[in-house]
PDB file of C-alpha atoms and ligand atoms in Angstrom:
ATOM      1  CA  MET Y   1      -3.732 -27.680  17.641  1.00 80.00           C
ATOM      2  CA  GLN Y   2      -4.035 -27.408  14.054  1.00 89.00           C
ATOM      3  CA  ASP Y   3      -6.429 -29.578  12.200  1.00 94.00           C
ATOM      4  CA  LEU Y   4      -5.668 -29.933   8.585  1.00 95.00           C
ATOM      5  CA  PRO Y   5      -8.145 -29.873   5.839  1.00 94.00           C
ATOM      6  CA  SER Y   6      -8.018 -32.748   3.150  1.00 94.00           C
ATOM      7  CA  SER Y   7      -6.793 -30.066   1.046  1.00 93.00           C
ATOM      8  CA  VAL Y   8      -3.515 -29.747   2.957  1.00 94.00           C
ATOM      9  CA  GLU Y   9      -1.070 -31.915   2.823  1.00 95.00           C
ATOM     10  CA  PRO Y  10       0.849 -32.356   6.537  1.00 95.00           C
ATOM     11  CA  ALA Y  11       3.978 -32.013   4.663  1.00 96.00           C
ATOM     12  CA  ARG Y  12       2.706 -28.376   2.894  1.00 96.00           C
ATOM     13  CA  PHE Y  13       1.956 -27.119   6.036  1.00 96.00           C
ATOM     14  CA  ALA Y  14       5.084 -28.102   7.777  1.00 96.00           C
ATOM     15  CA  LEU Y  15       7.012 -26.332   5.349  1.00 97.00           C
ATOM     16  CA  CYS Y  16       5.077 -22.946   5.523  1.00 97.00           C
ATOM     17  CA  ALA Y  17       4.975 -23.058   9.217  1.00 96.00           C
ATOM     18  CA  ASP Y  18       8.811 -23.673   9.447  1.00 96.00           C
ATOM     19  CA  ALA Y  19       9.746 -20.703   6.978  1.00 97.00           C
ATOM     20  CA  ILE Y  20       7.397 -18.008   8.623  1.00 96.00           C
ATOM     21  CA  ALA Y  21       8.614 -19.095  11.921  1.00 95.00           C
ATOM     22  CA  GLU Y  22      12.373 -18.969  10.748  1.00 95.00           C
ATOM     23  CA  ALA Y  23      11.525 -15.250   9.072  1.00 96.00           C
ATOM     24  CA  ALA Y  24      10.114 -14.416  11.867  1.00 94.00           C
ATOM     25  CA  ARG Y  25      12.729 -15.119  14.074  1.00 94.00           C
ATOM     26  CA  GLU Y  26      15.402 -13.510  12.056  1.00 94.00           C
ATOM     27  CA  LEU Y  27      13.338 -10.408  11.650  1.00 95.00           C
ATOM     28  CA  ALA Y  28      12.787 -10.144  15.203  1.00 93.00           C
ATOM     29  CA  ALA Y  29      16.178 -10.424  16.050  1.00 94.00           C
ATOM     30  CA  LEU Y  30      16.956  -7.216  13.751  1.00 95.00           C
ATOM     31  CA  GLY Y  31      14.380  -5.429  16.177  1.00 92.00           C
ATOM     32  CA  TRP Y  32      11.824  -5.417  13.602  1.00 94.00           C
ATOM     33  CA  THR Y  33       8.788  -6.962  15.403  1.00 91.00           C
ATOM     34  CA  PRO Y  34       8.780  -5.394  19.158  1.00 87.00           C
ATOM     35  CA  ALA Y  35       6.383  -5.898  21.749  1.00 88.00           C
ATOM     36  CA  THR Y  36       4.965  -9.058  20.359  1.00 84.00           C
ATOM     37  CA  SER Y  37       3.895  -6.943  17.000  1.00 84.00           C
ATOM     38  CA  SER Y  38       4.213  -7.790  13.082  1.00 90.00           C
ATOM     39  CA  ASN Y  39       2.640 -10.893  11.856  1.00 93.00           C
ATOM     40  CA  PHE Y  40       3.655 -12.984   8.600  1.00 96.00           C
ATOM     41  CA  SER Y  41       1.719 -15.095   6.407  1.00 97.00           C
ATOM     42  CA  MET Y  42       2.457 -17.908   3.393  1.00 98.00           C
ATOM     43  CA  ARG Y  43       0.232 -19.016   0.738  1.00 98.00           C
ATOM     44  CA  VAL Y  44      -0.704 -22.630   1.344  1.00 97.00           C
ATOM     45  CA  ASN Y  45      -2.717 -23.262  -1.571  1.00 96.00           C
ATOM     46  CA  ASP Y  46      -5.403 -21.303  -3.953  1.00 95.00           C
ATOM     47  CA  GLU Y  47      -7.538 -21.635  -0.617  1.00 96.00           C
ATOM     48  CA  LEU Y  48      -5.911 -21.563   2.222  1.00 97.00           C
ATOM     49  CA  ALA Y  49      -3.024 -19.254   3.695  1.00 97.00           C
ATOM     50  CA  ALA Y  50      -0.639 -19.909   6.794  1.00 97.00           C
ATOM     51  CA  ILE Y  51      -0.449 -17.015   9.278  1.00 96.00           C
ATOM     52  CA  THR Y  52       1.340 -15.898  12.638  1.00 95.00           C
ATOM     53  CA  ILE Y  53      -1.287 -16.422  15.591  1.00 93.00           C
ATOM     54  CA  SER Y  54      -2.229 -13.318  17.361  1.00 90.00           C
ATOM     55  CA  GLY Y  55      -0.127 -11.951  20.198  1.00 87.00           C
ATOM     56  CA  ARG Y  56       2.776 -14.234  20.250  1.00 88.00           C
ATOM     57  CA  ASP Y  57       6.432 -13.374  20.493  1.00 87.00           C
ATOM     58  CA  LYS Y  58       7.740 -13.351  16.937  1.00 86.00           C
ATOM     59  CA  GLY Y  59      11.153 -13.863  18.331  1.00 86.00           C
ATOM     60  CA  ARG Y  60      10.312 -17.317  19.882  1.00 91.00           C
ATOM     61  CA  LEU Y  61       8.009 -18.643  16.918  1.00 92.00           C
ATOM     62  CA  GLY Y  62       7.440 -22.238  16.332  1.00 93.00           C
ATOM     63  CA  ARG Y  63       5.151 -24.425  14.195  1.00 93.00           C
ATOM     64  CA  GLU Y  64       2.392 -24.369  17.035  1.00 93.00           C
ATOM     65  CA  ASP Y  65       2.558 -20.500  16.585  1.00 94.00           C
ATOM     66  CA  ILE Y  66       1.233 -20.847  12.906  1.00 95.00           C
ATOM     67  CA  MET Y  67      -2.356 -21.183  12.070  1.00 96.00           C
ATOM     68  CA  LEU Y  68      -4.413 -21.717   8.595  1.00 97.00           C
ATOM     69  CA  VAL Y  69      -7.148 -18.696   7.436  1.00 97.00           C
ATOM     70  CA  ASP Y  70      -9.489 -18.748   4.056  1.00 97.00           C
ATOM     71  CA  MET Y  71      -9.143 -16.349   1.932  1.00 97.00           C
ATOM     72  CA  ALA Y  72     -11.722 -14.333   4.003  1.00 96.00           C
ATOM     73  CA  GLY Y  73      -9.534 -14.528   6.855  1.00 95.00           C
ATOM     74  CA  HIS Y  74     -11.429 -16.816   9.118  1.00 96.00           C
ATOM     75  CA  ALA Y  75      -9.788 -19.467  11.043  1.00 96.00           C
ATOM     76  CA  VAL Y  76      -9.823 -23.002   9.524  1.00 96.00           C
ATOM     77  CA  GLY Y  77      -9.456 -26.180  11.706  1.00 95.00           C
ATOM     78  CA  THR Y  78      -8.183 -24.266  14.911  1.00 95.00           C
ATOM     79  CA  PRO Y  79      -9.774 -22.217  17.851  1.00 94.00           C
ATOM     80  CA  SER Y  80      -6.839 -20.098  17.644  1.00 94.00           C
ATOM     81  CA  ARG Y  81      -7.243 -16.498  16.702  1.00 91.00           C
ATOM     82  CA  PRO Y  82      -4.937 -15.087  13.401  1.00 90.00           C
ATOM     83  CA  SER Y  83      -3.554 -11.898  13.918  1.00 85.00           C
ATOM     84  CA  ALA Y  84      -5.686  -9.023  13.805  1.00 84.00           C
ATOM     85  CA  GLU Y  85      -4.748  -7.440  10.337  1.00 94.00           C
ATOM     86  CA  THR Y  86      -5.022 -11.009   8.457  1.00 96.00           C
ATOM     87  CA  ALA Y  87      -7.146  -9.230   6.157  1.00 97.00           C
ATOM     88  CA  LEU Y  88      -4.651  -7.243   5.087  1.00 97.00           C
ATOM     89  CA  HIS Y  89      -2.629 -10.368   4.459  1.00 98.00           C
ATOM     90  CA  THR Y  90      -5.541 -12.014   2.228  1.00 98.00           C
ATOM     91  CA  GLN Y  91      -6.210  -9.142   0.239  1.00 98.00           C
ATOM     92  CA  VAL Y  92      -2.707  -9.107  -1.064  1.00 98.00           C
ATOM     93  CA  TYR Y  93      -3.492 -13.125  -2.060  1.00 98.00           C
ATOM     94  CA  ARG Y  94      -6.872 -12.518  -3.361  1.00 97.00           C
ATOM     95  CA  ARG Y  95      -5.706  -9.180  -5.455  1.00 97.00           C
ATOM     96  CA  LEU Y  96      -2.105 -10.332  -6.215  1.00 97.00           C
ATOM     97  CA  PRO Y  97      -1.755 -13.908  -7.741  1.00 96.00           C
ATOM     98  CA  HIS Y  98       1.878 -14.299  -7.925  1.00 97.00           C
ATOM     99  CA  ALA Y  99       2.309 -13.232  -3.950  1.00 98.00           C
ATOM    100  CA  GLN Y 100       3.154 -16.133  -1.569  1.00 98.00           C
ATOM    101  CA  VAL Y 101       4.785 -14.591   1.205  1.00 98.00           C
ATOM    102  CA  VAL Y 102       3.380 -11.237   2.970  1.00 98.00           C
ATOM    103  CA  LEU Y 103       5.807 -10.034   5.581  1.00 97.00           C
ATOM    104  CA  HIS Y 104       4.336  -7.013   8.062  1.00 97.00           C
ATOM    105  CA  THR Y 105       6.705  -5.668  10.638  1.00 96.00           C
ATOM    106  CA  HIS Y 106       7.090  -2.125  12.838  1.00 95.00           C
ATOM    107  CA  SER Y 107      10.762  -1.466  12.779  1.00 95.00           C
ATOM    108  CA  ARG Y 108      11.805   2.072  14.155  1.00 96.00           C
ATOM    109  CA  THR Y 109      12.882   3.232  10.561  1.00 97.00           C
ATOM    110  CA  GLN Y 110       9.194   1.952   9.214  1.00 96.00           C
ATOM    111  CA  SER Y 111       7.508   4.054  12.033  1.00 96.00           C
ATOM    112  CA  VAL Y 112       9.024   7.323  11.632  1.00 97.00           C
ATOM    113  CA  ALA Y 113       9.088   7.346   8.016  1.00 97.00           C
ATOM    114  CA  SER Y 114       5.323   6.353   7.830  1.00 97.00           C
ATOM    115  CA  ARG Y 115       4.782   9.285  10.179  1.00 97.00           C
ATOM    116  CA  LEU Y 116       6.933  12.106   8.420  1.00 96.00           C
ATOM    117  CA  PHE Y 117       5.542  10.956   5.076  1.00 97.00           C
ATOM    118  CA  ALA Y 118       1.913  10.319   5.905  1.00 97.00           C
ATOM    119  CA  GLN Y 119       1.065  14.130   4.707  1.00 96.00           C
ATOM    120  CA  ALA Y 120       1.953  13.128   1.502  1.00 96.00           C
ATOM    121  CA  GLY Y 121       0.611  10.342   1.391  1.00 97.00           C
ATOM    122  CA  LEU Y 122       3.646   8.208  -0.214  1.00 97.00           C
ATOM    123  CA  ILE Y 123       6.958   8.159  -0.084  1.00 97.00           C
ATOM    124  CA  ARG Y 124       8.758   8.747  -3.531  1.00 96.00           C
ATOM    125  CA  LEU Y 125      11.923   6.742  -3.895  1.00 96.00           C
ATOM    126  CA  GLU Y 126      14.480   7.874  -6.739  1.00 96.00           C
ATOM    127  CA  GLY Y 127      17.814   7.633  -7.516  1.00 96.00           C
ATOM    128  CA  TRP Y 128      18.595   4.969  -5.279  1.00 95.00           C
ATOM    129  CA  GLU Y 129      20.494   1.858  -6.457  1.00 93.00           C
ATOM    130  CA  LEU Y 130      18.802  -0.525  -4.303  1.00 92.00           C
ATOM    131  CA  GLN Y 131      15.632   0.186  -5.820  1.00 93.00           C
ATOM    132  CA  LYS Y 132      16.726  -2.550  -8.191  1.00 93.00           C
ATOM    133  CA  ALA Y 133      16.031  -4.977  -5.064  1.00 93.00           C
ATOM    134  CA  ILE Y 134      12.304  -4.771  -5.972  1.00 94.00           C
ATOM    135  CA  THR Y 135      11.803  -6.779  -8.624  1.00 92.00           C
ATOM    136  CA  GLY Y 136      10.637  -5.095 -11.868  1.00 90.00           C
ATOM    137  CA  TYR Y 137      12.644  -2.213 -11.406  1.00 90.00           C
ATOM    138  CA  THR Y 138      16.211  -2.277 -13.636  1.00 88.00           C
ATOM    139  CA  THR Y 139      17.551   1.255 -12.843  1.00 89.00           C
ATOM    140  CA  HIS Y 140      18.326   3.647 -10.385  1.00 90.00           C
ATOM    141  CA  ASP Y 141      16.563   6.022 -12.693  1.00 87.00           C
ATOM    142  CA  SER Y 142      13.134   4.543 -12.445  1.00 91.00           C
ATOM    143  CA  VAL Y 143      10.501   5.829  -9.589  1.00 94.00           C
ATOM    144  CA  LEU Y 144       9.094   3.828  -6.995  1.00 95.00           C
ATOM    145  CA  GLU Y 145       6.172   5.090  -4.982  1.00 96.00           C
ATOM    146  CA  VAL Y 146       5.379   3.637  -1.372  1.00 97.00           C
ATOM    147  CA  PRO Y 147       2.038   5.005  -0.575  1.00 98.00           C
ATOM    148  CA  VAL Y 148       1.303   5.740   3.010  1.00 98.00           C
ATOM    149  CA  PHE Y 149      -2.183   4.864   4.573  1.00 98.00           C
ATOM    150  CA  PRO Y 150      -3.959   6.127   7.633  1.00 97.00           C
ATOM    151  CA  ASN Y 151      -3.977   3.731  10.600  1.00 96.00           C
ATOM    152  CA  THR Y 152      -6.965   2.457  11.923  1.00 95.00           C
ATOM    153  CA  GLN Y 153      -8.042  -0.317  13.920  1.00 92.00           C
ATOM    154  CA  HIS Y 154     -11.029  -0.573  11.464  1.00 94.00           C
ATOM    155  CA  MET Y 155      -9.345  -3.161   9.027  1.00 95.00           C
ATOM    156  CA  PRO Y 156     -12.058  -2.559   6.154  1.00 95.00           C
ATOM    157  CA  GLU Y 157     -11.038   0.609   5.778  1.00 97.00           C
ATOM    158  CA  LEU Y 158      -7.511   0.025   5.076  1.00 97.00           C
ATOM    159  CA  VAL Y 159      -8.493  -3.014   2.858  1.00 97.00           C
ATOM    160  CA  ALA Y 160     -10.208  -0.187   0.858  1.00 98.00           C
ATOM    161  CA  ARG Y 161      -7.618   2.024   0.457  1.00 98.00           C
ATOM    162  CA  VAL Y 162      -5.618  -0.572  -1.049  1.00 98.00           C
ATOM    163  CA  ASP Y 163      -8.039  -1.458  -3.351  1.00 98.00           C
ATOM    164  CA  ALA Y 164      -8.364   1.574  -4.305  1.00 98.00           C
ATOM    165  CA  TRP Y 165      -4.905   2.268  -5.140  1.00 97.00           C
ATOM    166  CA  LEU Y 166      -4.838  -1.186  -7.411  1.00 97.00           C
ATOM    167  CA  ASP Y 167      -7.952  -0.511  -8.683  1.00 98.00           C
ATOM    168  CA  ALA Y 168      -6.275   2.960 -10.138  1.00 97.00           C
ATOM    169  CA  GLY Y 169      -3.644   0.836 -11.875  1.00 96.00           C
ATOM    170  CA  ARG Y 170      -0.973   1.770  -9.868  1.00 95.00           C
ATOM    171  CA  PRO Y 171       1.917  -0.591  -9.369  1.00 94.00           C
ATOM    172  CA  LEU Y 172       1.915  -1.656  -5.429  1.00 96.00           C
ATOM    173  CA  HIS Y 173       4.940  -3.571  -4.327  1.00 97.00           C
ATOM    174  CA  ALA Y 174       4.184  -2.426  -0.445  1.00 98.00           C
ATOM    175  CA  TYR Y 175       3.130   0.141   1.245  1.00 98.00           C
ATOM    176  CA  LEU Y 176       3.738   1.692   4.691  1.00 98.00           C
ATOM    177  CA  ILE Y 177       0.542   2.612   7.630  1.00 97.00           C
ATOM    178  CA  ASP Y 178       0.883   5.770   9.574  1.00 98.00           C
ATOM    179  CA  GLY Y 179       2.526   5.602  12.905  1.00 96.00           C
ATOM    180  CA  HIS Y 180       2.525   1.538  12.257  1.00 95.00           C
ATOM    181  CA  GLY Y 181       4.573  -0.308  10.011  1.00 96.00           C
ATOM    182  CA  ILE Y 182       4.983  -1.726   6.557  1.00 97.00           C
ATOM    183  CA  TYR Y 183       3.553  -4.783   4.259  1.00 98.00           C
ATOM    184  CA  THR Y 184       5.355  -6.080   1.366  1.00 98.00           C
ATOM    185  CA  TRP Y 185       5.309  -9.046  -0.126  1.00 98.00           C
ATOM    186  CA  GLY Y 186       7.138 -11.648  -2.862  1.00 98.00           C
ATOM    187  CA  ALA Y 187       6.650 -14.446  -5.180  1.00 98.00           C
ATOM    188  CA  ASP Y 188       8.602 -16.524  -2.237  1.00 97.00           C
ATOM    189  CA  MET Y 189      10.031 -16.180   1.228  1.00 97.00           C
ATOM    190  CA  ALA Y 190      13.538 -14.921  -0.607  1.00 97.00           C
ATOM    191  CA  GLU Y 191      11.644 -12.232  -2.653  1.00 97.00           C
ATOM    192  CA  ALA Y 192       9.363 -10.799   0.155  1.00 98.00           C
ATOM    193  CA  ARG Y 193      12.584 -10.852   1.978  1.00 98.00           C
ATOM    194  CA  ARG Y 194      14.661  -9.070  -0.396  1.00 97.00           C
ATOM    195  CA  HIS Y 195      11.793  -6.461  -0.699  1.00 98.00           C
ATOM    196  CA  LEU Y 196      11.778  -5.835   3.248  1.00 97.00           C
ATOM    197  CA  GLU Y 197      15.087  -5.535   3.793  1.00 97.00           C
ATOM    198  CA  ALA Y 198      15.541  -3.083   0.630  1.00 97.00           C
ATOM    199  CA  LEU Y 199      12.556  -0.749   1.370  1.00 98.00           C
ATOM    200  CA  GLU Y 200      14.091  -0.477   5.017  1.00 97.00           C
ATOM    201  CA  PHE Y 201      17.519   0.534   3.855  1.00 97.00           C
ATOM    202  CA  LEU Y 202      15.869   2.705   1.173  1.00 97.00           C
ATOM    203  CA  LEU Y 203      13.422   4.356   4.066  1.00 97.00           C
ATOM    204  CA  GLY Y 204      16.733   4.986   6.545  1.00 97.00           C
ATOM    205  CA  CYS Y 205      18.665   6.554   3.484  1.00 97.00           C
ATOM    206  CA  GLU Y 206      15.246   9.170   3.125  1.00 97.00           C
ATOM    207  CA  LEU Y 207      15.590   9.424   6.788  1.00 96.00           C
ATOM    208  CA  ASP Y 208      19.086  10.174   7.230  1.00 96.00           C
ATOM    209  CA  LEU Y 209      19.412  12.752   3.896  1.00 95.00           C
ATOM    210  CA  ARG Y 210      16.350  14.701   6.122  1.00 93.00           C
ATOM    211  CA  ARG Y 211      18.399  14.994   9.064  1.00 93.00           C
ATOM    212  CA  LEU Y 212      21.369  15.802   7.470  1.00 95.00           C
ATOM    213  CA  SER Y 213      19.710  18.596   5.463  1.00 89.00           C
ATOM    214  CA  ALA Y 214      17.981  20.271   8.173  1.00 71.00           C
TER     215      ALA Y 214
HETATM  216 ZN1  LIG N 301       1.138  -4.593  12.715  1.00 97.48          ZN
END
């Protein structure tokens, strides 16, 4: 049971939890969250985020499957364990003040693309109309770079790689983890969903191009 600190109105927590659960059910229906993988979060206020509890079936989430963490990734007001990758969510909220929602999925397309482009360290998207679905991109002529970071079970290593990319001043709207999946985010659930759907589509197109030109 989630106890709410005084800084969080029950209606605010309910709104965040319901939005996360609904998005998770819809993304699970697309097959992007196999075998209880994937995790989703929403910023509740400056200090707290709501995030999926570890190990739950993402196709069957309800309000009771969402918990609070602080921006260091520690559970707040519950004995539940947050997703193993909570540190990657809270990093986005700390580093990118506009981000309100973080979505992480493990689709087949995301997984295969991450392996294919791991050695290059990034996927360079250019010439696709759907790049315009990413906020800030207004033309297919733009170049959208999505980094691919090595997978690890040691979250501080991944956090350091994301920090290094951001510290270099490079734009970051999403990243892949090798053999694992994608992280993306947005200023609200609709924008985060749009980014995720566009990237899934673009990665699928890049894979098809390589199949057809083999
Ligand atoms: Zn994952």
